[in-house]
Short mmCIF file of C-alpha atoms and ligand atoms in Angstrom, two decimals:
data_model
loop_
_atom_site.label_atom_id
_atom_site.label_comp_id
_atom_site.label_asym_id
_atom_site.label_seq_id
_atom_site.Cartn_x
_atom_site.Cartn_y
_atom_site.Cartn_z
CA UNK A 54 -70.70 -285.53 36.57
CA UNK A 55 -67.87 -287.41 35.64
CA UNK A 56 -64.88 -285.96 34.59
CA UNK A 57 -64.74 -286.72 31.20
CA UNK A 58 -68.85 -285.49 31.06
CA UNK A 59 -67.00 -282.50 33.18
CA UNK A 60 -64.55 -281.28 31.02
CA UNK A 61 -67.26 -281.56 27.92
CA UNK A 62 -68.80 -279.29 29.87
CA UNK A 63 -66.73 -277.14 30.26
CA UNK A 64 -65.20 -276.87 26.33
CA UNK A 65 -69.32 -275.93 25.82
CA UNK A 66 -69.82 -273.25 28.06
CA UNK A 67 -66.42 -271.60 27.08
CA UNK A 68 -68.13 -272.39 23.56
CA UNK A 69 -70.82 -270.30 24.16
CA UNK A 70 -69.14 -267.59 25.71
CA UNK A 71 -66.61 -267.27 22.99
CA UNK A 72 -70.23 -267.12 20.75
CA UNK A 73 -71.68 -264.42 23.43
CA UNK A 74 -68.55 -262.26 23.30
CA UNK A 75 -68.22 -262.35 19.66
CA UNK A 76 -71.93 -261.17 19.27
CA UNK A 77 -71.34 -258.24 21.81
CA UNK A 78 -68.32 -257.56 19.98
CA UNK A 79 -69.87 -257.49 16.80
CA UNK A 80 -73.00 -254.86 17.78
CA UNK A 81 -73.81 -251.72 18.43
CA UNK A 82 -71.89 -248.80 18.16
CA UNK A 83 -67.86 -249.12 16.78
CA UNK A 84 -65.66 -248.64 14.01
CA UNK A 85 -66.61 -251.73 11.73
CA UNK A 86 -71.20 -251.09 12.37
CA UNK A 87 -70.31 -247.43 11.14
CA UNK A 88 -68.41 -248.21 8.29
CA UNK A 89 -70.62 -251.04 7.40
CA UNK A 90 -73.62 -249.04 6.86
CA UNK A 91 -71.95 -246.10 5.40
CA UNK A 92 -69.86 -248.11 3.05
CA UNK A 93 -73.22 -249.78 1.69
CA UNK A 94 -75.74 -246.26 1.26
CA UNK A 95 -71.93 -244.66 -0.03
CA UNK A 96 -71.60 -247.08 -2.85
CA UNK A 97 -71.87 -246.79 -6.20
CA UNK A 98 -75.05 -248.74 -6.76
CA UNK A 99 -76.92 -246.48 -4.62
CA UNK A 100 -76.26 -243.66 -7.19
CA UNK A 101 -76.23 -240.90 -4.93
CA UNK A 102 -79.36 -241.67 -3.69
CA UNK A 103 -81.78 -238.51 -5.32
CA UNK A 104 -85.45 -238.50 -4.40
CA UNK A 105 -87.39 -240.26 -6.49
CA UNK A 106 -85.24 -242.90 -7.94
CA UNK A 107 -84.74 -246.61 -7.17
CA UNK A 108 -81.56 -246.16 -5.62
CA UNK A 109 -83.03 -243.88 -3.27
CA UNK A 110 -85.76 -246.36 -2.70
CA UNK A 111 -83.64 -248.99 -2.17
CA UNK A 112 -81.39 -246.98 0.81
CA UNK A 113 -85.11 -246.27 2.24
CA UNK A 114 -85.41 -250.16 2.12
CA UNK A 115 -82.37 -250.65 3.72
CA UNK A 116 -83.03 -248.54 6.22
CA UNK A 117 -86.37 -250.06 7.03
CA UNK A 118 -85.03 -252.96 7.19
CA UNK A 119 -82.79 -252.76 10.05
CA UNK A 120 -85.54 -250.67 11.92
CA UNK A 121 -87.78 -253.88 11.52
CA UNK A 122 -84.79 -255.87 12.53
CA UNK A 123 -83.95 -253.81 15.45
CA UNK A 124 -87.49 -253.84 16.88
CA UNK A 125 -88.49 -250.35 16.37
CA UNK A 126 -92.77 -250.17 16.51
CA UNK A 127 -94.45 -248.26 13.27
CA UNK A 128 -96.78 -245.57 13.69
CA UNK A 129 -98.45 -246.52 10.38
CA UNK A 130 -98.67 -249.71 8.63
CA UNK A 131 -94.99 -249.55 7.37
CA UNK A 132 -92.26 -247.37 8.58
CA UNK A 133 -92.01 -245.32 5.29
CA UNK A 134 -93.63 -241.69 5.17
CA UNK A 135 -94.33 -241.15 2.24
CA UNK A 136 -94.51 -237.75 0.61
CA UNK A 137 -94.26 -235.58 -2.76
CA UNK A 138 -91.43 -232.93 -3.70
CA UNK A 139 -90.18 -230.75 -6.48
CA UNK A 140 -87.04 -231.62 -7.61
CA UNK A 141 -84.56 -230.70 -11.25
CA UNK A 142 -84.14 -233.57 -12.66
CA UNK A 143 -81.35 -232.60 -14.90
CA UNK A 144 -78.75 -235.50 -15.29
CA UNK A 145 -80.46 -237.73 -12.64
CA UNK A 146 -82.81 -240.71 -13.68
CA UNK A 147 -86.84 -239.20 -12.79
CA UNK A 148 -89.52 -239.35 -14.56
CA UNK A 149 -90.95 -236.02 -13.90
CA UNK A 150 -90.12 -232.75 -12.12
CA UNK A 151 -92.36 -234.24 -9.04
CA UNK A 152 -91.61 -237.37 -7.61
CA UNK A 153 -92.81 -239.36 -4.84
CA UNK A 154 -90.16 -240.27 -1.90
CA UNK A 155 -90.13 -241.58 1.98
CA UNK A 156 -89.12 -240.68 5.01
CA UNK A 157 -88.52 -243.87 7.13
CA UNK A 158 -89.79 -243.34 10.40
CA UNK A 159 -90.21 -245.48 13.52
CA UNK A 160 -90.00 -245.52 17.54
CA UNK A 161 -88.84 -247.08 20.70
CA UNK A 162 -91.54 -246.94 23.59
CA UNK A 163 -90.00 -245.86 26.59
CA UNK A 164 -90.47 -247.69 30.04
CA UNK A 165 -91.98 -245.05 32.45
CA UNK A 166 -95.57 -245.11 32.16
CA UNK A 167 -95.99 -241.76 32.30
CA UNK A 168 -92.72 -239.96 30.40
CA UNK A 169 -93.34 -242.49 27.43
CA UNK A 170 -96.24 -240.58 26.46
CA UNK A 171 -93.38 -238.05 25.99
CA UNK A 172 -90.99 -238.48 22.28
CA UNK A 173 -87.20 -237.43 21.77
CA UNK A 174 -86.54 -237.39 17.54
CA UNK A 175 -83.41 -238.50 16.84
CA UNK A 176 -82.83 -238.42 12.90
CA UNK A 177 -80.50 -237.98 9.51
CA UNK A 178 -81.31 -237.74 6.17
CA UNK A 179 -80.81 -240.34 3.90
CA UNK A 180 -80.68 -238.56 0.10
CA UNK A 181 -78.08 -237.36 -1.56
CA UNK A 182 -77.57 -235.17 -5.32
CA UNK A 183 -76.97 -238.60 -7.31
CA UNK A 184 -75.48 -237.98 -10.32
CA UNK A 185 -74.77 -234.59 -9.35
CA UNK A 186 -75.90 -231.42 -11.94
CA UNK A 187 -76.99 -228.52 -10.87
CA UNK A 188 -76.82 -229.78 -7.23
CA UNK A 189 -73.38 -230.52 -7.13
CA UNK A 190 -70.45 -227.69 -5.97
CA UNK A 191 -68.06 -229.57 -8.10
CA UNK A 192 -65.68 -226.83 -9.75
CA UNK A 193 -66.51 -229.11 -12.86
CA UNK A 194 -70.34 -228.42 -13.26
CA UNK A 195 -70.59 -229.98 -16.30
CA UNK A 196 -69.65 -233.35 -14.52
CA UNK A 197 -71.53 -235.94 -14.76
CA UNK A 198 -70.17 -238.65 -11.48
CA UNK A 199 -72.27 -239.98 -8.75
CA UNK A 200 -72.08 -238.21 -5.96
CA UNK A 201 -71.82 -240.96 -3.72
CA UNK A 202 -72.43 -238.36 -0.14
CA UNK A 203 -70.16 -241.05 2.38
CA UNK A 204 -70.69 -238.18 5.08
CA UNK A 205 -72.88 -236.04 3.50
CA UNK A 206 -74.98 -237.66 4.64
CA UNK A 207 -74.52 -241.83 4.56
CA UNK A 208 -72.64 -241.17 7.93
CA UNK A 209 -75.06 -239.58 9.84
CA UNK A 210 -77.48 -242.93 8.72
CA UNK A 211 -74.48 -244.86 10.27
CA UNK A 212 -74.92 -243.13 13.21
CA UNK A 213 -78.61 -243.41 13.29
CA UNK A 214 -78.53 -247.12 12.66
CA UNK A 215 -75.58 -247.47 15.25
CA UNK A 216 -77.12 -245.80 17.82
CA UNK A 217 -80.44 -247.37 17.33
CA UNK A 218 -78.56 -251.10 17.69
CA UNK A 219 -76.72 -249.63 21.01
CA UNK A 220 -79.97 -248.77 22.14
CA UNK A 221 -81.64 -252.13 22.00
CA UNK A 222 -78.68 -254.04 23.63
CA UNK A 223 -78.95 -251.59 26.48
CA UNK A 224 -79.40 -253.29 29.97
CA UNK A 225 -81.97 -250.51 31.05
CA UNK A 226 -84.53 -248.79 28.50
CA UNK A 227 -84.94 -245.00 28.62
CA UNK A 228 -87.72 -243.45 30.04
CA UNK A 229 -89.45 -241.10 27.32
CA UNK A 230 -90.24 -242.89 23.91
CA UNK A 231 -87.84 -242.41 20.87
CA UNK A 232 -88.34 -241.90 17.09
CA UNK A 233 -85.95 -242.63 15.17
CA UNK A 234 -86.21 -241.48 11.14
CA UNK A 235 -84.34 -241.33 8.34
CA UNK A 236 -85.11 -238.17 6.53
CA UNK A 237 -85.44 -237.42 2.80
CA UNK A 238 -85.59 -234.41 0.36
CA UNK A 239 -82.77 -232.58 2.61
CA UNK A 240 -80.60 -231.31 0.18
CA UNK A 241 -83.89 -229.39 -1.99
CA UNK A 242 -84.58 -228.11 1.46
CA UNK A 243 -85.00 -229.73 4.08
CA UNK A 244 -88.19 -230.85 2.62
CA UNK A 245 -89.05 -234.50 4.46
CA UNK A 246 -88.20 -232.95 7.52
CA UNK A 247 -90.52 -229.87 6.89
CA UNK A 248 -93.15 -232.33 6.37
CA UNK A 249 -92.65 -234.84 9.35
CA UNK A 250 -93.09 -231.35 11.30
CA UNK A 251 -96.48 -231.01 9.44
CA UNK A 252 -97.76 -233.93 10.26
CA UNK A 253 -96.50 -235.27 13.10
CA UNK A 254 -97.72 -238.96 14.53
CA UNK A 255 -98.11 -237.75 18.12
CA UNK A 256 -99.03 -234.47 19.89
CA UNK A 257 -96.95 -231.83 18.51
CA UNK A 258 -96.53 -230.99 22.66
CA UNK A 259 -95.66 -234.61 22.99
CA UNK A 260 -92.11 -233.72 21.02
CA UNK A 261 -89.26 -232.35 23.34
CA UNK A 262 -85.89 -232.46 21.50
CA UNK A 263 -84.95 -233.25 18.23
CA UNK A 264 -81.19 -234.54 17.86
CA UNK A 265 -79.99 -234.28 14.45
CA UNK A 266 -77.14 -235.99 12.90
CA UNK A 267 -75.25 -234.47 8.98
CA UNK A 268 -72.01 -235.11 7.88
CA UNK A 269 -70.88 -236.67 11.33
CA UNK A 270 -68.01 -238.82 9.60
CA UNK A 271 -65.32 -236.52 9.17
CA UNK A 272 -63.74 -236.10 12.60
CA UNK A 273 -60.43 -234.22 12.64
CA UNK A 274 -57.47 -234.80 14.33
CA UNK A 275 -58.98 -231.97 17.18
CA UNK A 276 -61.58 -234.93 17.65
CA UNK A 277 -63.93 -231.57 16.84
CA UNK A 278 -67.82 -232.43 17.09
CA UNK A 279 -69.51 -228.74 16.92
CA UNK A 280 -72.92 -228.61 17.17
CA UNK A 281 -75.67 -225.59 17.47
CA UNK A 282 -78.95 -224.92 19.60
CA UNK A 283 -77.54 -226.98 22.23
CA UNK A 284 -79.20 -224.22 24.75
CA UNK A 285 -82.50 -224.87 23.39
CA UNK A 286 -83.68 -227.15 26.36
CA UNK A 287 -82.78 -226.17 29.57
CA UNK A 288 -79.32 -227.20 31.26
CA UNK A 289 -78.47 -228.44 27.25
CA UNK A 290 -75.37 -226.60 27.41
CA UNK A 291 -73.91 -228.02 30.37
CA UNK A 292 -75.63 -231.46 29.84
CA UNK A 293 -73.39 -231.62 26.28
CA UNK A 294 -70.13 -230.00 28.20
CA UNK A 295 -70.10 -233.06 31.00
CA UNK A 296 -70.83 -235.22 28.17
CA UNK A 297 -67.66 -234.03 26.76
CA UNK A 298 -64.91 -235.51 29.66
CA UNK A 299 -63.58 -238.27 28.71
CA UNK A 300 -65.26 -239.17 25.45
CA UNK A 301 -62.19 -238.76 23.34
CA UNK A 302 -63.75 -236.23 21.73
CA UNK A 303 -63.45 -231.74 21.80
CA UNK A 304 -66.91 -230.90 21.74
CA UNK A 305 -67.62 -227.26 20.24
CA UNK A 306 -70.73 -226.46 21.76
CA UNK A 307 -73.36 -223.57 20.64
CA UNK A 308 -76.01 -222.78 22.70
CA UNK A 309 -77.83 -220.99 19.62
CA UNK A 310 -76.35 -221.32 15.84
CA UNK A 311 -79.37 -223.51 15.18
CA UNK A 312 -79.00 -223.29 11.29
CA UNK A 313 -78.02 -226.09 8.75
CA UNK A 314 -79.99 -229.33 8.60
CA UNK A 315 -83.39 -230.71 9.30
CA UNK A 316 -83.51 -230.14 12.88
CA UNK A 317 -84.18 -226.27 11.59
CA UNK A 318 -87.52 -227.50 10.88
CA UNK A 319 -88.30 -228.40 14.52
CA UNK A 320 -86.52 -225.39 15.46
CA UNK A 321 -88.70 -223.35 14.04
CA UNK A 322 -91.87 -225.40 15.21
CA UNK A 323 -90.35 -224.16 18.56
CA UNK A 324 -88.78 -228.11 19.60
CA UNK A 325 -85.97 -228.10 21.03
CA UNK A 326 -83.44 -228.79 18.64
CA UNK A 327 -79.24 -229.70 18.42
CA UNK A 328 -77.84 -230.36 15.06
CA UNK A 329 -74.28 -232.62 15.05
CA UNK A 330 -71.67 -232.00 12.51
CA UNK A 331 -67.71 -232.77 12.23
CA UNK A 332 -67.06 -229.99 9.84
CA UNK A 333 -67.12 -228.88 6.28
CA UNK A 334 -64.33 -229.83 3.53
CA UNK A 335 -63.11 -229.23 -0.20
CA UNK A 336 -65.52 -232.94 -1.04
CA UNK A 337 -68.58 -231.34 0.43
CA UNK A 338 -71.49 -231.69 -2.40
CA UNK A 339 -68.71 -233.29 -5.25
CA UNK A 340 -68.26 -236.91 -6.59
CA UNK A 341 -65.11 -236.93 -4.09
CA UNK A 342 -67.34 -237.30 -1.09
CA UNK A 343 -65.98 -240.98 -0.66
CA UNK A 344 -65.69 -244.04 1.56
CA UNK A 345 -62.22 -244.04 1.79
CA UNK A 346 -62.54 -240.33 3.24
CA UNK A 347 -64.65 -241.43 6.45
CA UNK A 348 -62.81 -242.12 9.56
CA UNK A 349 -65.18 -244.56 10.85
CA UNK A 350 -63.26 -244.75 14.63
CA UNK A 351 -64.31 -241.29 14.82
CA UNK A 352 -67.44 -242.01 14.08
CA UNK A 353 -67.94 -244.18 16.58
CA UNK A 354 -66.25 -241.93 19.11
CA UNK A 355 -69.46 -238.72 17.62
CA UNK A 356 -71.79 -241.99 18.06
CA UNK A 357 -70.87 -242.95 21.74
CA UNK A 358 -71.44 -239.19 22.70
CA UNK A 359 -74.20 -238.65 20.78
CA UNK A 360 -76.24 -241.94 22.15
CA UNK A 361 -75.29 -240.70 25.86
CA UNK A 362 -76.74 -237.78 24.87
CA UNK A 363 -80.08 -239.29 23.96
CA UNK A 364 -79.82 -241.48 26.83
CA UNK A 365 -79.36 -238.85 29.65
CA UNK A 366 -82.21 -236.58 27.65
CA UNK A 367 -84.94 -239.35 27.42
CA UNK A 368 -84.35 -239.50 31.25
CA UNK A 369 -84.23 -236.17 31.88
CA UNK A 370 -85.30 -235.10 35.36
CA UNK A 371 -86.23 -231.86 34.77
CA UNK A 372 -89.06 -230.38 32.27
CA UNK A 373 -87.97 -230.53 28.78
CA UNK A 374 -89.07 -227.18 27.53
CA UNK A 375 -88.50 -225.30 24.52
CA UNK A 376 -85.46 -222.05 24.86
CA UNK A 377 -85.68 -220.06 21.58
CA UNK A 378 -82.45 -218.77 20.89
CA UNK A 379 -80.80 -215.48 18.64
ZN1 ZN B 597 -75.75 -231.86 1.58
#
């Protein structure tokens, strides 16, 4: 190689590496992925997202999209679950009083051939109030403002989508298989997770903990990430306590407390279940649940700890059994 061929070489391999690091920069779980996603399912053109509208279609589509993109498998023919719900429609754009909406599912086979045939549910839901009505807390009922939900609950689908693109860079693939879905109907009552439970794509047996991600973008200045029923598998507890050193972050850690979100509904199917929250505040359920309100380097931070947690449980060593708690 001549030198001139030499130092062409050279200016192209430090090229490509500038190419390489900017990709690796770019993915997977930080500050910009997590705002990214909840900035789009937070704005205004997604309406607030209530079941059975286009807008909440179109975060569903969004959603499927990056599954596709990120490689997840479908159970059925397309990732969406679709199923039927009650809901007032009041201010918000529905036909009718029962509407048809999705839960967007999909999974990550894991790599032993044996624990694979075993699942870990990681999932948040992906609706929201919309316009608001009689589902809104706002001290203004009569108000009529999108409730836009940027942590209740777009940031828990930044999470989701975050961890799911951290996964699929990772240099070694977990053991047990994954599912990762997008849940919808929550805020009616927990009603898409209620019917995932009901009709589950694998052997309800085959479903050892369910990690469950709502308003996760609101970290404090404690760094505070509580979270309930983390005794429900065994060693949970101190599994989410190591987790805790040195991940920036003040983990408040329940072995029971299981109540809140849609991992109630696995709960009480007797899987294992942790829910994952960063706290309530004056927004919760108003139009004032914003963008500009989400501190997206937290989020990140809840992410990191949340995706070692799946991590370390799809290669658990021990027997993933279900605790019931009080
Ligand atoms: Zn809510």
């Amino acid at each position: 190689m001549s030198l001139f061929q030499k130092s062409k070489f050279i200016i192209l391999i430090s090229f490509l590496s500038f190419i390489n690091t900017d990709i690796t920069a770019q993915n997977g779980i930080n500050a910009s992925t997590f705002y990214k996603h909840d900035e789009y399912l937070s704005s205004d053109k997604m309406e607030g997202r209530f079941p059975g509208t286009k807008e909440n279609n179109k975060a569903a589509s969004y959603i499927k999209k990056h599954f596709r993109r990120y490689g997840l498998k479908k159970f059925n023919k397309n990732y969406y679950q679709s199923f039927k719900l009650f809901v007032k429609p009041d201010i918000n754009k529905v036909k009718s009083d029962t509407v048809t909406t999705q839960n967007v599912v999909g999974y990550f086979e894991g790599s032993d051939d044996s624990l694979k045939k075993e699942f870990i549910v990681i999932g948040a839901h992906y609706d929201h109030w919309g316009w608001g009505g009689k589902g809104s807390s706002s001290k203004k009922k009569d108000t009529v403002a999108i409730h836009n939900g940027a942590d209740d609950n777009a940031s828990g689908v930044a999470a989701l989508l975050s961890i799911l693109e951290e996964l699929l860079n990772a240099k070694t693939k977990p053991k047990r298989s994954i599912i990762f879905i997008a849940f919808s109907g929550e805020e009616e009552g927990l009603l898409g997770s209620k019917y995932f439970v009901n009709h589950l794509p694998v052997d309800k047996n085959a479903v050892k903990v369910m990690l469950n991600m709502d308003m996760v973008g609101r970290l404090n200045s404690d760094k505070q990430i509580y979270m309930g029923g983390a005794g429900t598998f065994s060693d949970g507890v101190a599994l989410m306590k190591r987790l805790g050193e040195d991940s920036g972050l003040n983990p408040i850690i329940h072995a029971g407390e299981v109540g809140g979100s849609d991992h109630v509904s696995f709960y009480k199917s007797n899987i294992s279940s942790i829910g994952f929250h960063t706290g309530g505040h004056p927004q919760y359920h108003t139009p004032e649940d914003d963008i500009d309100l989400i501190n997206s380097e937290g989020g990140a931070l809840v992410c990191k700890y949340i995706y070692n947690a799946l991590i370390e449980i799809a290669n658990y060593k021990q027997a993933l059994n279900f605790i019931k708690q009080d």
